[in-house]
Amino acid sequence: TTPDITPPSAPTGLTATAFASNRIDLSWTASTDNVGVTAYEVQRCQGTGCTPALIATVTGTSYNDTQRAASTTYIYRVRATDAAGNLSGFSSSVNRATPAAPADTVVPTVPTSLTATAVSSTQVNLTWTASTDNLLLSYYEVERSSNNGPYTVLSAPVATNFTDSTVTAGVTYLYRVRAVDGTNNKSNYSIKDFATMIFFTDDPLAAGVTVVKAIHITQLRQAVNAVRASAGLGAATWTDSTLTGVLIKAAHILELRTNLNQAFTTLGLPAPSYTDPALTSLVTAVKAVHVGDPRQGVK
């Protein structure tokens, strides 16, 4: 096929609006391309006469630039790219200064109902309920921790959702969110939530249909140890460390519960609820639900 060497047209109509002392909102008119524009590169620098550098790549024709300093001038420009990697010329540059921060000491309310959902081996979707502020809510700070490391700011979105595409298979990630108003007052953190980047064989398990197998327990052990690592705990010791040719027993389920509960307690989170909590070795038959419960727990 003939390679595509035609660049998109340059974006036009770039505007920058100072939303608050710590946020500038950009918008522009879409570029055109012989095949199709795939993304826009947003560039920024601080101070008059500076040369902008890349700060974000977005698919739409707008961008909210958060975490800015008050009473500071920024210069922006945008260019388009297509699937072949052809780059357009730059839009016209625009200058915008953030206003001085007004006197305000009231912090926003805490974001609630934070939920982290692993939707694939490379993506976690976060959602939460909006905060409120006495003057102007500006954005949220999304923070993440893994393997008992410190929390770091992952992003500062304006909306009450965020997609984390920088995750690694087999790791448990802890998330928390706080709100920031237009004068940089920050709320307390939301409750923590986590997602474990392990996806299970035979998911969902069908009661009365799916036979509980060694692979189900082995994967759960890996997931429980990932949660334990996020809590700073060592890997668990398991009965029948190799399950090849071994019948699945109540003891295997009980160990999963005990070690997962310990991690939840360390993280300050409520333990999952379990079907047949008094699971008894040699008495209670292992059922699909006994595997399903800890799967829900490790998320």
mmCIF file of C-alpha atoms in Angstrom:
data_model
loop_
_atom_site.group_PDB
_atom_site.id
_atom_site.type_symbol
_atom_site.label_atom_id
_atom_site.label_comp_id
_atom_site.label_asym_id
_atom_site.label_seq_id
_atom_site.Cartn_x
_atom_site.Cartn_y
_atom_site.Cartn_z
ATOM 1 C CA THR A 1 0.000 0.000 0.000
ATOM 2 C CA THR A 2 1.046 3.606 -0.472
ATOM 3 C CA PRO A 3 2.416 5.031 2.795
ATOM 4 C CA ASP A 4 0.593 7.993 4.297
ATOM 5 C CA ILE A 5 2.920 10.984 4.295
ATOM 6 C CA THR A 6 0.270 13.703 4.406
ATOM 7 C CA PRO A 7 0.252 15.586 7.719
ATOM 8 C CA PRO A 8 -2.965 16.883 9.272
ATOM 9 C CA SER A 9 -3.833 20.542 9.031
ATOM 10 C CA ALA A 10 -2.756 22.711 11.950
ATOM 11 C CA PRO A 11 -5.359 23.194 14.706
ATOM 12 C CA THR A 12 -6.952 26.626 14.720
ATOM 13 C CA GLY A 13 -8.845 28.792 17.167
ATOM 14 C CA LEU A 14 -6.804 27.874 20.254
ATOM 15 C CA THR A 15 -8.191 29.637 23.318
ATOM 16 C CA ALA A 16 -7.019 29.555 26.936
ATOM 17 C CA THR A 17 -9.343 30.488 29.793
ATOM 18 C CA ALA A 18 -8.177 30.971 33.377
ATOM 19 C CA PHE A 19 -10.751 28.903 35.270
ATOM 20 C CA ALA A 20 -9.121 29.523 38.654
ATOM 21 C CA SER A 21 -5.791 30.533 40.146
ATOM 22 C CA ASN A 22 -4.564 26.943 39.659
ATOM 23 C CA ARG A 23 -6.257 25.883 36.404
ATOM 24 C CA ILE A 24 -6.340 26.977 32.746
ATOM 25 C CA ASP A 25 -8.784 25.428 30.263
ATOM 26 C CA LEU A 26 -7.814 25.063 26.604
ATOM 27 C CA SER A 27 -9.962 24.428 23.537
ATOM 28 C CA TRP A 28 -9.336 24.504 19.794
ATOM 29 C CA THR A 29 -10.897 23.707 16.416
ATOM 30 C CA ALA A 30 -10.252 20.209 15.082
ATOM 31 C CA SER A 31 -7.658 19.544 12.386
ATOM 32 C CA THR A 32 -8.411 17.656 9.178
ATOM 33 C CA ASP A 33 -6.439 14.803 7.655
ATOM 34 C CA ASN A 34 -6.589 12.655 4.518
ATOM 35 C CA VAL A 35 -7.011 9.530 6.706
ATOM 36 C CA GLY A 36 -7.927 10.816 10.139
ATOM 37 C CA VAL A 37 -6.516 12.719 13.114
ATOM 38 C CA THR A 38 -5.723 10.397 16.027
ATOM 39 C CA ALA A 39 -4.538 12.800 18.735
ATOM 40 C CA TYR A 40 -3.363 16.272 19.648
ATOM 41 C CA GLU A 41 -0.127 17.214 21.407
ATOM 42 C CA VAL A 42 -0.554 20.003 23.968
ATOM 43 C CA GLN A 43 2.573 22.014 24.735
ATOM 44 C CA ARG A 44 3.191 24.550 27.488
ATOM 45 C CA CYS A 45 5.900 26.730 28.976
ATOM 46 C CA GLN A 46 6.026 29.301 31.763
ATOM 47 C CA GLY A 47 6.932 32.942 31.266
ATOM 48 C CA THR A 48 7.042 35.228 28.247
ATOM 49 C CA GLY A 49 9.473 34.328 25.479
ATOM 50 C CA CYS A 50 9.771 30.653 26.515
ATOM 51 C CA THR A 51 9.520 27.640 24.162
ATOM 52 C CA PRO A 52 6.592 25.296 24.922
ATOM 53 C CA ALA A 53 7.239 21.582 25.522
ATOM 54 C CA LEU A 54 4.882 18.587 25.499
ATOM 55 C CA ILE A 55 2.668 18.217 28.581
ATOM 56 C CA ALA A 56 -0.179 15.979 27.338
ATOM 57 C CA THR A 57 -1.536 13.995 24.403
ATOM 58 C CA VAL A 58 -5.334 13.996 24.082
ATOM 59 C CA THR A 59 -7.870 12.675 21.591
ATOM 60 C CA GLY A 60 -10.393 15.502 21.939
ATOM 61 C CA THR A 61 -10.181 19.206 21.212
ATOM 62 C CA SER A 62 -9.919 20.453 24.784
ATOM 63 C CA TYR A 63 -7.624 20.095 27.764
ATOM 64 C CA ASN A 64 -7.808 21.222 31.401
ATOM 65 C CA ASP A 65 -4.372 22.220 32.658
ATOM 66 C CA THR A 66 -4.488 21.816 36.432
ATOM 67 C CA GLN A 67 -1.918 22.246 39.217
ATOM 68 C CA ARG A 68 -0.848 25.666 37.917
ATOM 69 C CA ALA A 69 0.629 28.480 40.001
ATOM 70 C CA ALA A 70 -1.348 31.631 40.780
ATOM 71 C CA SER A 71 -0.417 34.947 39.175
ATOM 72 C CA THR A 72 1.722 33.220 36.547
ATOM 73 C CA THR A 73 1.773 33.526 32.746
ATOM 74 C CA TYR A 74 1.768 30.381 30.603
ATOM 75 C CA ILE A 75 2.164 29.969 26.840
ATOM 76 C CA TYR A 76 0.346 27.154 25.003
ATOM 77 C CA ARG A 77 0.303 25.666 21.518
ATOM 78 C CA VAL A 78 -1.213 22.514 20.002
ATOM 79 C CA ARG A 79 -0.494 20.268 17.011
ATOM 80 C CA ALA A 80 -2.241 17.232 15.522
ATOM 81 C CA THR A 81 -0.963 13.768 14.654
ATOM 82 C CA ASP A 82 -2.394 10.949 12.535
ATOM 83 C CA ALA A 83 -2.103 7.150 12.645
ATOM 84 C CA ALA A 84 1.045 7.238 10.490
ATOM 85 C CA GLY A 85 2.747 9.597 12.925
ATOM 86 C CA ASN A 86 2.595 12.619 10.664
ATOM 87 C CA LEU A 87 2.591 15.844 12.673
ATOM 88 C CA SER A 88 0.790 19.015 11.713
ATOM 89 C CA GLY A 89 2.180 22.475 12.132
ATOM 90 C CA PHE A 90 1.543 24.174 15.432
ATOM 91 C CA SER A 91 -1.511 26.245 16.180
ATOM 92 C CA SER A 92 -0.996 29.874 16.992
ATOM 93 C CA SER A 93 0.406 30.286 20.494
ATOM 94 C CA VAL A 94 -1.721 31.830 23.230
ATOM 95 C CA ASN A 95 -0.644 33.456 26.492
ATOM 96 C CA ARG A 96 -2.743 33.235 29.621
ATOM 97 C CA ALA A 97 -2.050 34.360 33.164
ATOM 98 C CA THR A 98 -3.682 32.752 36.170
ATOM 99 C CA PRO A 99 -5.307 35.219 38.559
ATOM 100 C CA ALA A 100 -4.170 35.825 42.107
ATOM 101 C CA ALA A 101 -5.703 33.418 44.593
ATOM 102 C CA PRO A 102 -8.526 35.022 46.598
ATOM 103 C CA ALA A 103 -8.555 34.801 50.361
ATOM 104 C CA ASP A 104 -10.199 31.474 51.194
ATOM 105 C CA THR A 105 -9.468 28.978 53.982
ATOM 106 C CA VAL A 106 -12.443 26.623 53.584
ATOM 107 C CA VAL A 107 -11.407 23.203 52.290
ATOM 108 C CA PRO A 108 -13.625 21.198 49.909
ATOM 109 C CA THR A 109 -15.639 18.245 51.152
ATOM 110 C CA VAL A 110 -14.097 14.793 50.894
ATOM 111 C CA PRO A 111 -14.764 12.780 47.718
ATOM 112 C CA THR A 112 -16.839 9.696 48.520
ATOM 113 C CA SER A 113 -17.580 6.251 47.059
ATOM 114 C CA LEU A 114 -14.174 5.764 45.441
ATOM 115 C CA THR A 115 -14.249 2.586 43.345
ATOM 116 C CA ALA A 116 -11.284 1.051 41.527
ATOM 117 C CA THR A 117 -12.136 -1.571 38.899
ATOM 118 C CA ALA A 118 -9.589 -3.581 36.914
ATOM 119 C CA VAL A 119 -11.151 -3.851 33.457
ATOM 120 C CA SER A 120 -8.159 -5.485 31.761
ATOM 121 C CA SER A 121 -4.595 -6.518 32.558
ATOM 122 C CA THR A 122 -3.447 -3.009 31.607
ATOM 123 C CA GLN A 123 -6.250 -0.715 32.815
ATOM 124 C CA VAL A 124 -7.968 0.308 36.040
ATOM 125 C CA ASN A 125 -11.025 2.569 35.957
ATOM 126 C CA LEU A 126 -11.638 4.875 38.924
ATOM 127 C CA THR A 127 -14.871 6.653 39.815
ATOM 128 C CA TRP A 128 -15.959 8.689 42.833
ATOM 129 C CA THR A 129 -18.702 11.046 43.988
ATOM 130 C CA ALA A 130 -18.069 14.764 43.559
ATOM 131 C CA SER A 131 -16.909 17.079 46.321
ATOM 132 C CA THR A 132 -18.325 20.547 46.955
ATOM 133 C CA ASP A 133 -16.645 23.812 47.910
ATOM 134 C CA ASN A 134 -17.756 27.151 49.317
ATOM 135 C CA LEU A 135 -16.298 29.030 46.313
ATOM 136 C CA LEU A 136 -14.945 26.994 43.395
ATOM 137 C CA LEU A 137 -13.938 23.365 43.099
ATOM 138 C CA SER A 138 -11.046 23.134 40.622
ATOM 139 C CA TYR A 139 -9.856 19.522 40.263
ATOM 140 C CA TYR A 140 -9.008 16.258 42.036
ATOM 141 C CA GLU A 141 -5.679 14.686 42.888
ATOM 142 C CA VAL A 142 -5.584 10.937 42.202
ATOM 143 C CA GLU A 143 -2.863 9.167 44.180
ATOM 144 C CA ARG A 144 -1.597 5.591 43.864
ATOM 145 C CA SER A 145 0.600 3.231 45.856
ATOM 146 C CA SER A 146 1.928 -0.261 45.134
ATOM 147 C CA ASN A 147 4.014 -2.817 47.029
ATOM 148 C CA ASN A 148 3.708 -0.796 50.255
ATOM 149 C CA GLY A 149 5.410 2.174 48.610
ATOM 150 C CA PRO A 150 4.511 5.847 49.147
ATOM 151 C CA TYR A 151 1.482 7.416 47.524
ATOM 152 C CA THR A 152 2.319 9.590 44.531
ATOM 153 C CA VAL A 153 0.062 11.904 42.505
ATOM 154 C CA LEU A 154 -0.933 10.030 39.372
ATOM 155 C CA SER A 155 -3.148 12.655 37.766
ATOM 156 C CA ALA A 156 -5.183 15.787 38.494
ATOM 157 C CA PRO A 157 -8.448 15.367 36.555
ATOM 158 C CA VAL A 158 -11.393 17.726 36.551
ATOM 159 C CA ALA A 159 -14.028 14.993 36.169
ATOM 160 C CA THR A 160 -15.009 12.425 38.825
ATOM 161 C CA ASN A 161 -13.384 9.552 36.947
ATOM 162 C CA PHE A 162 -9.940 8.542 35.772
ATOM 163 C CA THR A 163 -8.423 5.731 33.693
ATOM 164 C CA ASP A 164 -5.099 4.356 34.919
ATOM 165 C CA SER A 165 -3.293 2.718 31.992
ATOM 166 C CA THR A 166 0.118 2.507 33.682
ATOM 167 C CA VAL A 167 -0.426 -0.715 35.640
ATOM 168 C CA THR A 168 1.521 -3.989 35.625
ATOM 169 C CA ALA A 169 0.100 -7.519 35.679
ATOM 170 C CA GLY A 170 0.204 -9.303 39.025
ATOM 171 C CA VAL A 171 0.390 -6.140 41.173
ATOM 172 C CA THR A 172 -2.155 -4.728 43.637
ATOM 173 C CA TYR A 173 -2.584 -0.953 43.423
ATOM 174 C CA LEU A 174 -4.050 1.214 46.192
ATOM 175 C CA TYR A 175 -5.806 4.441 45.237
ATOM 176 C CA ARG A 176 -7.073 7.504 47.068
ATOM 177 C CA VAL A 177 -8.482 10.859 45.890
ATOM 178 C CA ARG A 178 -8.782 14.366 47.325
ATOM 179 C CA ALA A 179 -10.390 17.546 46.030
ATOM 180 C CA VAL A 180 -8.602 20.849 45.380
ATOM 181 C CA ASP A 181 -10.385 24.197 45.148
ATOM 182 C CA GLY A 182 -9.460 27.277 43.151
ATOM 183 C CA THR A 183 -7.185 28.587 45.901
ATOM 184 C CA ASN A 184 -5.333 25.280 46.453
ATOM 185 C CA ASN A 185 -7.197 24.277 49.600
ATOM 186 C CA LYS A 186 -7.203 20.479 49.652
ATOM 187 C CA SER A 187 -9.795 18.166 51.178
ATOM 188 C CA ASN A 188 -9.011 15.152 53.296
ATOM 189 C CA TYR A 189 -8.472 11.941 51.367
ATOM 190 C CA SER A 190 -11.267 9.661 50.296
ATOM 191 C CA ILE A 191 -11.435 6.102 51.539
ATOM 192 C CA LYS A 192 -8.871 3.838 49.888
ATOM 193 C CA ASP A 193 -9.763 1.289 47.261
ATOM 194 C CA PHE A 194 -7.592 -1.149 45.377
ATOM 195 C CA ALA A 195 -7.402 -3.254 42.243
ATOM 196 C CA THR A 196 -5.358 -6.418 41.695
ATOM 197 C CA MET A 197 -4.074 -7.002 38.185
ATOM 198 C CA ILE A 198 -4.759 -10.747 38.070
ATOM 199 C CA PHE A 199 -7.523 -12.190 35.923
ATOM 200 C CA PHE A 200 -8.986 -15.557 36.781
ATOM 201 C CA THR A 201 -9.651 -18.725 34.839
ATOM 202 C CA ASP A 202 -13.380 -19.568 34.551
ATOM 203 C CA ASP A 203 -14.662 -16.149 35.536
ATOM 204 C CA PRO A 204 -17.392 -16.044 36.660
ATOM 205 C CA LEU A 205 -17.603 -19.421 38.319
ATOM 206 C CA ALA A 206 -21.000 -21.030 37.783
ATOM 207 C CA ALA A 207 -22.446 -22.761 40.847
ATOM 208 C CA GLY A 208 -23.261 -26.382 40.100
ATOM 209 C CA VAL A 209 -21.449 -26.176 36.765
ATOM 210 C CA THR A 210 -17.827 -25.116 37.201
ATOM 211 C CA VAL A 211 -15.660 -27.715 38.914
ATOM 212 C CA VAL A 212 -13.221 -26.151 41.386
ATOM 213 C CA LYS A 213 -9.726 -26.799 40.085
ATOM 214 C CA ALA A 214 -6.161 -26.343 41.280
ATOM 215 C CA ILE A 215 -5.640 -23.374 38.918
ATOM 216 C CA HIS A 216 -8.420 -21.484 40.701
ATOM 217 C CA ILE A 217 -6.643 -21.806 44.045
ATOM 218 C CA THR A 218 -3.191 -21.117 42.587
ATOM 219 C CA GLN A 219 -4.374 -17.866 40.995
ATOM 220 C CA LEU A 220 -6.078 -16.797 44.199
ATOM 221 C CA ARG A 221 -2.881 -17.433 46.140
ATOM 222 C CA GLN A 222 -1.015 -15.144 43.743
ATOM 223 C CA ALA A 223 -3.682 -12.458 44.130
ATOM 224 C CA VAL A 224 -3.750 -12.723 47.941
ATOM 225 C CA ASN A 225 0.037 -12.368 48.047
ATOM 226 C CA ALA A 226 -0.211 -9.293 45.803
ATOM 227 C CA VAL A 227 -2.657 -7.708 48.264
ATOM 228 C CA ARG A 228 -0.365 -8.665 51.133
ATOM 229 C CA ALA A 229 2.570 -6.994 49.380
ATOM 230 C CA SER A 230 0.543 -3.779 49.075
ATOM 231 C CA ALA A 231 0.040 -3.940 52.860
ATOM 232 C CA GLY A 232 3.737 -4.516 53.548
ATOM 233 C CA LEU A 233 3.216 -8.145 54.570
ATOM 234 C CA GLY A 234 5.287 -11.102 53.469
ATOM 235 C CA ALA A 235 4.012 -13.829 51.184
ATOM 236 C CA ALA A 236 1.808 -16.432 52.855
ATOM 237 C CA THR A 237 2.838 -20.033 53.486
ATOM 238 C CA TRP A 238 0.417 -22.501 51.914
ATOM 239 C CA THR A 239 -0.577 -26.083 52.628
ATOM 240 C CA ASP A 240 0.278 -28.198 49.564
ATOM 241 C CA SER A 241 2.385 -25.482 47.954
ATOM 242 C CA THR A 242 2.150 -27.383 44.661
ATOM 243 C CA LEU A 243 -1.429 -28.376 43.921
ATOM 244 C CA THR A 244 -0.728 -30.635 40.942
ATOM 245 C CA GLY A 245 -2.661 -33.848 41.490
ATOM 246 C CA VAL A 246 -3.958 -32.641 44.879
ATOM 247 C CA LEU A 247 -7.632 -32.598 45.813
ATOM 248 C CA ILE A 248 -8.864 -29.133 46.775
ATOM 249 C CA LYS A 249 -9.625 -29.072 50.494
ATOM 250 C CA ALA A 250 -11.355 -26.768 52.937
ATOM 251 C CA ALA A 251 -7.926 -25.974 54.414
ATOM 252 C CA HIS A 252 -6.900 -24.322 51.142
ATOM 253 C CA ILE A 253 -9.922 -22.016 51.266
ATOM 254 C CA LEU A 254 -9.455 -21.214 54.953
ATOM 255 C CA GLU A 255 -5.826 -20.210 54.356
ATOM 256 C CA LEU A 256 -6.872 -17.851 51.584
ATOM 257 C CA ARG A 257 -9.409 -16.217 53.892
ATOM 258 C CA THR A 258 -7.008 -15.883 56.828
ATOM 259 C CA ASN A 259 -4.176 -14.383 54.818
ATOM 260 C CA LEU A 260 -6.467 -12.020 52.910
ATOM 261 C CA ASN A 261 -8.147 -10.854 56.122
ATOM 262 C CA GLN A 262 -4.760 -10.074 57.648
ATOM 263 C CA ALA A 263 -3.918 -7.850 54.677
ATOM 264 C CA PHE A 264 -7.267 -6.054 54.919
ATOM 265 C CA THR A 265 -6.761 -5.405 58.632
ATOM 266 C CA THR A 266 -3.283 -3.991 57.986
ATOM 267 C CA LEU A 267 -4.660 -1.726 55.245
ATOM 268 C CA GLY A 268 -7.475 -0.538 57.490
ATOM 269 C CA LEU A 269 -10.157 -1.982 55.218
ATOM 270 C CA PRO A 270 -13.150 -4.160 56.174
ATOM 271 C CA ALA A 271 -12.657 -7.852 55.483
ATOM 272 C CA PRO A 272 -14.863 -9.541 52.875
ATOM 273 C CA SER A 273 -17.841 -11.619 53.928
ATOM 274 C CA TYR A 274 -17.684 -15.333 53.239
ATOM 275 C CA THR A 275 -20.238 -18.023 52.506
ATOM 276 C CA ASP A 276 -20.052 -20.820 55.126
ATOM 277 C CA PRO A 277 -17.797 -18.836 57.486
ATOM 278 C CA ALA A 278 -17.387 -21.923 59.687
ATOM 279 C CA LEU A 279 -15.936 -23.953 56.832
ATOM 280 C CA THR A 280 -14.827 -27.270 58.394
ATOM 281 C CA SER A 281 -12.152 -29.569 57.044
ATOM 282 C CA LEU A 282 -13.455 -33.018 56.049
ATOM 283 C CA VAL A 283 -17.045 -31.809 56.616
ATOM 284 C CA THR A 284 -17.864 -28.878 54.320
ATOM 285 C CA ALA A 285 -17.593 -29.647 50.612
ATOM 286 C CA VAL A 286 -15.613 -27.041 48.654
ATOM 287 C CA LYS A 287 -17.963 -25.193 46.331
ATOM 288 C CA ALA A 288 -17.590 -22.608 43.577
ATOM 289 C CA VAL A 289 -18.871 -19.882 45.910
ATOM 290 C CA HIS A 290 -15.975 -20.529 48.288
ATOM 291 C CA VAL A 291 -13.614 -19.574 45.464
ATOM 292 C CA GLY A 292 -15.830 -16.742 44.254
ATOM 293 C CA ASP A 293 -15.892 -14.975 47.633
ATOM 294 C CA PRO A 294 -12.123 -14.363 47.893
ATOM 295 C CA ARG A 295 -12.036 -13.460 44.209
ATOM 296 C CA GLN A 296 -14.406 -10.624 44.991
ATOM 297 C CA GLY A 297 -12.228 -9.732 47.973
ATOM 298 C CA VAL A 298 -8.998 -9.361 46.006
ATOM 299 C CA LYS A 299 -10.861 -7.532 43.181
#
